XYZ file of C-alpha atoms in Angstrom:
510
model
C -133.564 -17.262 -77.164
C -136.689 -19.263 -77.924
C -137.066 -21.098 -81.207
C -139.523 -19.173 -83.405
C -141.631 -21.076 -85.900
C -140.228 -20.423 -89.383
C -142.575 -19.552 -92.248
C -144.640 -22.199 -93.997
C -143.436 -24.270 -96.903
C -144.898 -21.973 -99.560
C -143.482 -18.742 -98.127
C -140.134 -17.106 -98.752
C -137.295 -17.746 -96.268
C -136.860 -15.508 -93.283
C -134.684 -12.469 -93.881
C -131.516 -12.922 -91.842
C -129.170 -10.285 -90.449
C -126.009 -9.956 -92.483
C -123.999 -11.804 -89.857
C -126.442 -14.697 -90.066
C -125.985 -15.166 -93.814
C -125.503 -18.819 -94.691
C -121.970 -19.720 -95.578
C -121.319 -22.703 -97.816
C -118.237 -24.794 -98.406
C -116.396 -24.472 -101.717
C -118.146 -26.033 -104.692
C -117.403 -29.723 -105.030
C -118.884 -33.164 -105.487
C -119.239 -35.846 -102.852
C -118.664 -39.278 -104.350
C -120.352 -41.685 -101.984
C -119.780 -45.424 -102.072
C -122.267 -47.154 -99.772
C -121.117 -49.686 -97.212
C -122.367 -53.235 -97.384
C -125.397 -54.082 -95.274
C -123.446 -55.799 -92.452
C -120.898 -52.988 -92.165
C -123.630 -50.367 -92.308
C -125.600 -52.147 -89.600
C -122.761 -52.195 -87.063
C -121.693 -48.627 -87.757
C -125.228 -47.246 -87.485
C -125.688 -48.946 -84.116
C -122.340 -47.806 -82.690
C -122.066 -44.259 -84.001
C -124.081 -41.049 -83.849
C -124.820 -41.248 -87.550
C -123.314 -42.749 -90.674
C -121.721 -40.124 -92.912
C -119.796 -40.388 -96.200
C -116.591 -39.630 -94.271
C -117.309 -42.350 -91.724
C -118.086 -44.786 -94.534
C -114.701 -44.007 -96.091
C -113.063 -44.500 -92.717
C -114.664 -47.942 -92.315
C -113.600 -49.015 -95.811
C -110.051 -47.759 -95.197
C -109.945 -49.814 -91.994
C -110.887 -52.934 -93.941
C -114.463 -53.276 -92.715
C -116.691 -52.479 -89.758
C -115.256 -55.091 -87.395
C -111.707 -53.818 -87.868
C -112.987 -50.267 -87.435
C -114.847 -51.358 -84.296
C -111.724 -52.926 -82.787
C -109.768 -49.716 -83.330
C -112.614 -47.731 -81.780
C -112.394 -49.851 -78.617
C -108.997 -48.218 -78.037
C -109.963 -44.529 -78.384
C -106.449 -43.239 -77.767
C -105.372 -44.943 -81.002
C -107.898 -42.923 -83.036
C -106.628 -39.503 -84.123
C -109.272 -36.984 -83.145
C -108.091 -33.508 -84.079
C -111.492 -31.813 -84.158
C -112.778 -33.674 -81.122
C -109.760 -32.442 -79.172
C -110.145 -28.896 -80.501
C -113.665 -28.756 -79.069
C -112.173 -28.763 -75.572
C -111.183 -25.106 -76.010
C -114.583 -23.919 -77.258
C -116.207 -23.609 -73.843
C -113.686 -22.098 -71.394
C -115.973 -22.513 -68.372
C -115.415 -26.254 -68.617
C -111.837 -25.802 -67.453
C -113.107 -24.843 -63.993
C -112.826 -27.243 -61.079
C -115.872 -27.971 -58.891
C -114.544 -25.482 -56.337
C -114.041 -22.815 -59.002
C -117.608 -23.288 -60.259
C -118.835 -22.837 -56.694
C -116.673 -19.746 -56.211
C -117.811 -18.270 -59.529
C -121.428 -18.671 -58.462
C -120.698 -17.011 -55.134
C -119.046 -14.136 -57.008
C -121.878 -13.935 -59.555
C -119.532 -14.321 -62.533
C -120.394 -17.771 -63.899
C -123.595 -19.454 -62.799
C -123.684 -23.252 -62.580
C -126.590 -23.614 -64.995
C -124.619 -21.635 -67.583
C -121.655 -23.968 -67.115
C -123.980 -26.959 -67.452
C -125.438 -25.576 -70.684
C -121.904 -25.328 -72.059
C -121.297 -28.886 -70.883
C -124.393 -29.973 -72.804
C -123.258 -28.142 -75.951
C -119.768 -29.621 -75.693
C -121.283 -33.087 -75.310
C -123.417 -32.673 -78.432
C -120.525 -31.203 -80.424
C -118.354 -34.187 -79.486
C -121.050 -36.586 -80.623
C -121.280 -34.767 -83.938
C -117.584 -34.373 -84.735
C -115.434 -36.762 -82.717
C -113.919 -39.645 -84.666
C -114.068 -41.714 -81.474
C -117.667 -42.594 -82.115
C -117.879 -45.841 -80.129
C -116.446 -44.115 -77.061
C -119.017 -41.313 -77.383
C -121.840 -43.850 -77.711
C -120.665 -45.778 -74.645
C -120.270 -42.607 -72.557
C -123.927 -41.930 -73.253
C -124.906 -45.524 -72.449
C -123.180 -45.568 -69.056
C -124.209 -42.014 -68.207
C -127.829 -43.013 -68.708
C -127.456 -46.122 -66.546
C -125.571 -44.286 -63.773
C -127.604 -41.147 -64.245
C -126.929 -37.825 -62.529
C -128.849 -34.876 -64.050
C -126.903 -31.762 -64.962
C -129.348 -29.314 -63.374
C -129.453 -30.740 -59.857
C -128.744 -27.666 -57.758
C -125.926 -29.251 -55.747
C -124.599 -32.034 -57.941
C -123.996 -29.609 -60.818
C -120.774 -28.346 -59.241
C -119.367 -31.837 -59.699
C -121.265 -32.985 -62.825
C -118.540 -32.015 -65.295
C -115.996 -33.988 -63.242
C -118.445 -36.902 -63.081
C -118.453 -36.970 -66.884
C -114.659 -37.075 -66.853
C -114.772 -40.150 -64.613
C -117.268 -41.918 -66.876
C -115.181 -41.113 -69.939
C -112.074 -42.545 -68.305
C -113.856 -45.817 -67.551
C -116.396 -46.175 -70.378
C -114.363 -48.923 -72.051
C -112.469 -50.358 -69.070
C -114.576 -52.555 -66.760
C -117.953 -52.122 -65.166
C -116.388 -52.857 -61.794
C -114.040 -49.875 -62.115
C -116.814 -47.716 -63.496
C -119.213 -48.628 -60.693
C -116.693 -47.869 -57.967
C -115.730 -44.540 -59.532
C -119.317 -43.337 -59.996
C -121.090 -44.595 -56.872
C -118.521 -42.930 -54.603
C -118.312 -39.741 -56.687
C -119.482 -36.482 -55.091
C -122.008 -35.833 -57.883
C -123.755 -39.147 -57.232
C -123.540 -38.614 -53.479
C -125.201 -35.212 -53.716
C -127.859 -36.286 -56.190
C -128.986 -39.355 -54.225
C -128.341 -37.896 -50.770
C -125.509 -40.181 -49.735
C -123.382 -37.091 -49.125
C -125.430 -36.392 -45.996
C -126.042 -40.004 -44.932
C -124.575 -40.927 -41.532
C -124.688 -43.846 -39.118
C -127.116 -41.882 -36.941
C -129.328 -40.781 -39.858
C -128.778 -43.127 -42.817
C -130.373 -42.167 -46.105
C -131.490 -45.102 -48.250
C -131.677 -43.398 -51.649
C -128.288 -44.389 -53.057
C -128.248 -47.746 -51.281
C -131.552 -48.612 -52.944
C -130.797 -47.254 -56.425
C -127.414 -48.987 -56.415
C -129.312 -52.277 -56.246
C -132.441 -51.409 -58.211
C -131.013 -49.308 -61.066
C -127.253 -49.651 -61.204
C -126.604 -53.357 -60.654
C -128.805 -56.414 -59.936
C -132.175 -54.790 -60.713
C -135.621 -55.220 -59.192
C -135.567 -58.932 -60.054
C -132.153 -59.448 -58.483
C -133.531 -60.908 -55.279
C -132.665 -58.223 -52.734
C -134.894 -57.366 -49.772
C -135.705 -54.237 -47.788
C -133.196 -55.405 -45.200
C -130.595 -55.519 -47.978
C -131.460 -51.932 -48.945
C -130.906 -50.753 -45.374
C -127.606 -52.620 -45.144
C -126.550 -51.209 -48.498
C -127.208 -47.690 -47.237
C -125.198 -48.343 -44.055
C -122.302 -49.678 -46.115
C -122.114 -46.413 -48.070
C -121.970 -44.045 -45.078
C -118.827 -41.948 -44.702
C -118.650 -40.398 -48.165
C -119.360 -36.729 -47.504
C -119.708 -33.584 -49.574
C -120.204 -30.147 -48.061
C -121.794 -27.386 -50.108
C -121.936 -23.820 -48.722
C -121.366 -24.806 -45.103
C -118.961 -25.207 -43.404
C -116.858 -25.244 -46.579
C -116.938 -26.544 -50.128
C -115.239 -29.932 -49.987
C -115.496 -33.651 -50.712
C -114.029 -36.030 -48.153
C -114.401 -39.318 -46.300
C -115.479 -39.010 -42.667
C -114.851 -42.190 -40.625
C -116.717 -40.729 -37.641
C -120.058 -41.055 -39.454
C -119.495 -44.468 -41.020
C -121.721 -47.222 -39.661
C -119.378 -49.994 -38.453
C -121.929 -52.726 -37.817
C -121.574 -55.966 -39.841
C -123.142 -55.802 -43.295
C -124.971 -58.521 -45.178
C -126.511 -57.821 -48.598
C -127.773 -60.807 -50.559
C -124.738 -63.138 -50.693
C -122.262 -60.497 -49.548
C -121.135 -60.200 -45.925
C -118.452 -58.089 -44.308
C -117.460 -57.450 -40.697
C -117.181 -53.741 -41.567
C -115.548 -53.008 -38.237
C -113.074 -50.385 -39.449
C -114.306 -46.760 -39.130
C -112.703 -46.184 -42.526
C -115.184 -48.240 -44.495
C -113.772 -47.576 -47.940
C -112.163 -51.015 -48.262
C -115.421 -52.656 -47.213
C -117.361 -50.518 -49.704
C -114.876 -51.452 -52.407
C -115.464 -55.146 -51.693
C -119.240 -54.601 -51.703
C -119.210 -52.830 -55.077
C -116.985 -55.575 -56.526
C -119.510 -58.147 -55.375
C -122.387 -56.307 -57.005
C -120.498 -55.688 -60.253
C -119.663 -59.389 -60.559
C -123.084 -60.685 -59.512
C -124.807 -62.900 -62.137
C -127.966 -60.779 -61.853
C -125.935 -57.671 -62.695
C -124.346 -59.465 -65.635
C -127.706 -60.495 -67.013
C -129.295 -57.090 -66.441
C -126.440 -55.242 -68.160
C -126.405 -57.787 -70.978
C -130.122 -57.311 -71.580
C -129.741 -53.546 -71.516
C -126.852 -53.646 -73.991
C -128.791 -55.948 -76.307
C -131.887 -53.762 -76.066
C -130.014 -50.540 -76.839
C -127.754 -51.860 -79.592
C -129.517 -54.865 -81.063
C -133.228 -55.482 -80.604
C -136.162 -54.278 -78.538
C -136.761 -57.909 -77.589
C -133.384 -59.647 -77.602
C -133.320 -63.414 -77.517
C -132.355 -65.216 -74.330
C -129.454 -66.786 -76.214
C -128.093 -63.355 -77.133
C -128.449 -62.020 -73.578
C -126.854 -65.180 -72.150
C -123.873 -64.928 -74.499
C -123.210 -61.311 -73.560
C -123.631 -62.018 -69.817
C -121.277 -64.988 -70.078
C -118.582 -62.863 -71.733
C -119.063 -60.161 -69.081
C -118.518 -62.599 -66.198
C -115.762 -64.585 -67.899
C -113.758 -61.411 -68.428
C -114.121 -59.914 -64.961
C -116.735 -57.310 -66.067
C -114.388 -55.990 -68.781
C -116.405 -53.939 -71.234
C -114.511 -54.558 -74.481
C -114.951 -58.362 -74.622
C -118.554 -57.856 -73.547
C -119.150 -55.607 -76.557
C -117.349 -58.049 -78.843
C -119.695 -60.803 -77.689
C -122.641 -58.513 -78.343
C -121.767 -57.716 -81.966
C -120.465 -61.212 -82.806
C -123.675 -63.005 -81.887
C -126.100 -63.966 -84.679
C -128.784 -62.067 -82.779
C -126.959 -58.835 -83.530
C -126.175 -59.661 -87.121
C -129.791 -60.518 -87.890
C -131.355 -57.521 -86.108
C -133.387 -55.450 -88.578
C -133.293 -51.694 -89.084
C -135.813 -51.351 -86.304
C -134.197 -49.350 -83.503
C -136.017 -46.029 -83.183
C -133.608 -43.160 -82.790
C -134.130 -41.094 -79.678
C -134.752 -37.394 -80.388
C -131.123 -36.564 -79.607
C -129.824 -39.427 -81.723
C -131.954 -38.073 -84.535
C -130.820 -34.465 -84.013
C -127.143 -35.366 -83.976
C -127.497 -37.724 -86.942
C -129.216 -34.894 -88.828
C -126.338 -32.487 -88.173
C -123.916 -35.162 -89.341
C -125.987 -36.048 -92.406
C -126.321 -32.441 -93.528
C -122.578 -31.893 -93.101
C -122.985 -28.743 -91.019
C -119.581 -27.568 -89.809
C -119.768 -25.523 -86.616
C -117.035 -23.029 -85.864
C -115.807 -22.022 -82.435
C -118.639 -19.944 -80.915
C -118.104 -16.200 -80.690
C -121.459 -15.116 -79.222
C -124.875 -16.413 -78.172
C -126.080 -16.617 -81.785
C -123.225 -18.902 -82.827
C -124.482 -22.280 -83.995
C -122.571 -24.175 -81.293
C -124.324 -22.090 -78.621
C -127.731 -21.496 -80.197
C -128.263 -25.177 -81.019
C -129.023 -25.777 -77.336
C -132.349 -23.991 -77.788
C -133.036 -26.266 -80.739
C -132.387 -29.638 -79.163
C -133.505 -28.809 -75.609
C -137.050 -28.699 -76.975
C -136.891 -32.423 -77.750
C -137.187 -33.374 -74.036
C -134.109 -35.531 -74.584
C -131.206 -33.103 -74.129
C -128.103 -34.760 -72.651
C -128.477 -35.670 -68.983
C -131.615 -33.631 -68.290
C -133.856 -36.517 -67.193
C -134.926 -35.706 -63.634
C -135.461 -39.223 -62.246
C -132.514 -41.478 -61.357
C -133.499 -44.177 -63.881
C -132.239 -42.217 -66.909
C -133.984 -41.737 -70.235
C -136.135 -44.648 -71.533
C -134.218 -47.041 -73.780
C -137.073 -48.566 -75.796
C -138.443 -47.217 -79.043
C -142.033 -47.130 -77.819
C -141.099 -44.350 -75.406
C -139.938 -42.182 -78.323
C -142.620 -42.950 -80.904
C -145.428 -40.565 -80.041
C -146.925 -38.271 -82.650
C -145.608 -35.247 -80.771
C -142.046 -36.548 -80.771
C -142.192 -37.348 -84.492
C -143.562 -33.915 -85.343
C -140.827 -32.274 -83.269
C -138.191 -34.202 -85.205
C -139.848 -33.270 -88.508
C -139.708 -29.625 -87.497
C -136.020 -29.816 -86.618
C -135.296 -31.543 -89.930
C -137.076 -28.696 -91.697
C -135.263 -25.973 -89.754
C -131.818 -27.471 -90.307
C -132.295 -28.479 -93.937
C -133.822 -25.078 -94.727
C -130.884 -23.284 -93.113
C -133.182 -21.016 -91.139
C -131.679 -20.835 -87.674
C -129.077 -21.102 -86.323
C -126.578 -20.375 -89.088
C -124.025 -17.983 -87.602
C -120.498 -19.357 -87.096
C -121.281 -22.432 -89.176
C -120.544 -23.603 -92.709
C -123.050 -25.587 -94.756
C -122.054 -27.769 -97.724
C -122.827 -26.421 -101.159
C -126.066 -28.100 -102.362
C -124.374 -28.997 -105.649
C -122.110 -31.393 -103.752
C -125.071 -33.702 -103.123
C -126.251 -33.835 -106.738
C -125.178 -36.470 -109.289
C -121.898 -35.739 -111.028
C -123.709 -35.648 -114.363
C -126.615 -33.228 -114.655
C -129.308 -33.053 -116.004
C -130.433 -36.344 -114.493
C -133.668 -38.083 -113.652
C -135.257 -37.261 -110.335
C -134.670 -40.911 -109.410
C -130.924 -40.423 -109.895
C -131.046 -37.204 -107.858
C -132.961 -38.782 -104.978
C -130.611 -41.755 -104.971
C -127.529 -39.538 -104.860
C -128.877 -37.296 -102.111
C -129.981 -40.393 -100.204
C -126.463 -41.812 -100.327
C -125.159 -38.563 -98.844
C -127.776 -38.218 -96.105
C -128.632 -41.802 -95.240
C -125.553 -43.751 -96.238
C -127.635 -45.995 -98.486
C -129.934 -45.885 -101.481
C -133.498 -44.976 -100.509
C -136.010 -47.775 -101.075
C -138.784 -47.558 -103.648
C -141.382 -46.403 -101.135
C -139.194 -43.552 -99.920
C -138.404 -42.477 -103.480
C -142.092 -42.488 -104.369
C -142.886 -40.346 -101.312
C -140.199 -37.822 -102.262
C -141.549 -37.669 -105.792
C -145.072 -37.022 -104.525
C -143.863 -34.283 -102.187
C -141.989 -32.318 -104.852
C -144.586 -33.027 -107.552
C -142.094 -34.401 -110.088
C -142.178 -37.955 -111.507
C -139.075 -40.010 -110.727
C -138.556 -40.583 -114.451
C -138.495 -36.886 -115.357
C -135.156 -35.300 -116.175
C -134.335 -32.274 -114.021
C -131.603 -29.660 -114.241
C -129.545 -28.063 -111.536
C -131.621 -24.907 -111.937
C -134.848 -26.879 -111.476
C -133.619 -27.938 -108.044
C -131.592 -24.984 -106.812
C -132.979 -21.797 -108.352
C -135.094 -21.017 -105.300
C -133.747 -23.787 -103.007
C -137.295 -24.926 -102.128
C -137.386 -28.057 -104.265
C -133.961 -29.111 -103.038
C -134.994 -28.384 -99.466
C -138.079 -30.573 -99.831
C -135.882 -33.403 -101.080
C -133.636 -33.127 -98.023
C -136.512 -32.891 -95.554
C -138.385 -35.824 -97.063
C -135.343 -38.079 -96.789
C -134.646 -36.964 -93.212
C -138.284 -37.634 -92.347
C -138.069 -41.144 -93.778
C -138.054 -44.299 -91.635
C -134.477 -44.952 -92.768
C -133.230 -41.820 -90.993
C -135.559 -42.096 -88.001
C -134.163 -45.548 -87.247
C -130.646 -46.791 -86.803
């Protein structure tokens, strides 16, 4: 269903059906101890949003670096709720063939399965304790992008995600080989129909331009053609003559291949070994190392990372055979990371997920279309940043300037308002009792209230400018003493406090 504009600030809340009544958690107080600046910085960059629970987890681990090390081995992190989410969307148990057969039978349509995949992805980002793994799955999925609504690749897109998840913290060499030869990538970039008699250059070109060495890597048009010839043989049939993925040696181009500094006789009709050697070469190329290092630094550290920072990350990448874990360690250990300011603009989806986490909204297993876990798709899909919906092969933009327009900011403000106001969706979800965010001792000054709510939502005390803005919005001086009734009797004052803090630069950045 479409998202309907809720009433204005001065109006009464929408009347909800009985089944949409807001449920709140039992009354209780959240005691929030903020992390130190260095710990907070690392956790905000490598999670989908700092929460009081995550802060406690980091402190229990002994600090952010110890927490980070544990996160690099996801299987060591107990993830009860993250695992439980796997049963929420039954369609995601279907194999690519079963999705195809369900479409043919008219029972489950691929775009419905992909919507569930999107919802599952968002739910994992909100609730999984394996936050670094979830962040890196997004990073690699955006680099090696295959959109979920491509009308052939979607049969295989769920399996493609499985492959990325298996390799997100292994090595880029393994990840590259698994994704470039995957049926979803082959269908999306037309390699599935590329043959020695009619080679298609799409994947051969994007492999060089987007996935590895980059436009400055020094390849030529002749290299693009050779790259495309190297990749022939990987086939996927959809509809006719049958639904299948296979390697066909009869269509592999067996002429010698030379791409940049790589050469191979490529005389065997089964070119998979030659392709494997080619992808290893590209993964280990210095231009790939530098391009990936710059991208990692840009996403996790600074819009304009220093050459020294990029060089250090690229060096670790090459010295460790493209292994991802030591590469990430080099990234966060460098002074360039430690000194990076709170200046990374959150993408709309980063903001949406961080807002769900900040507000402590607990989704339940969906029971119908109005359930929060289902209905939220119609919320976040309006941000133009829903998971894996970018149509071009280059993935979503990774710089803040791309996500800083007035329209984007207003969209985020509206979502903050909807979620903090508990308008829609609310069914099959539990919201924390507002009292849990207030100071333990009430009455209290508005300053004390804003500080306490800020610790809950933002993971840190709001600065003076933010506090002053909140005070102006609610029309109460920071020095005035307020009671619980002053804030909660009609919910509007409390709601304004929440929205103002979510609209603040602290929340809109990470």
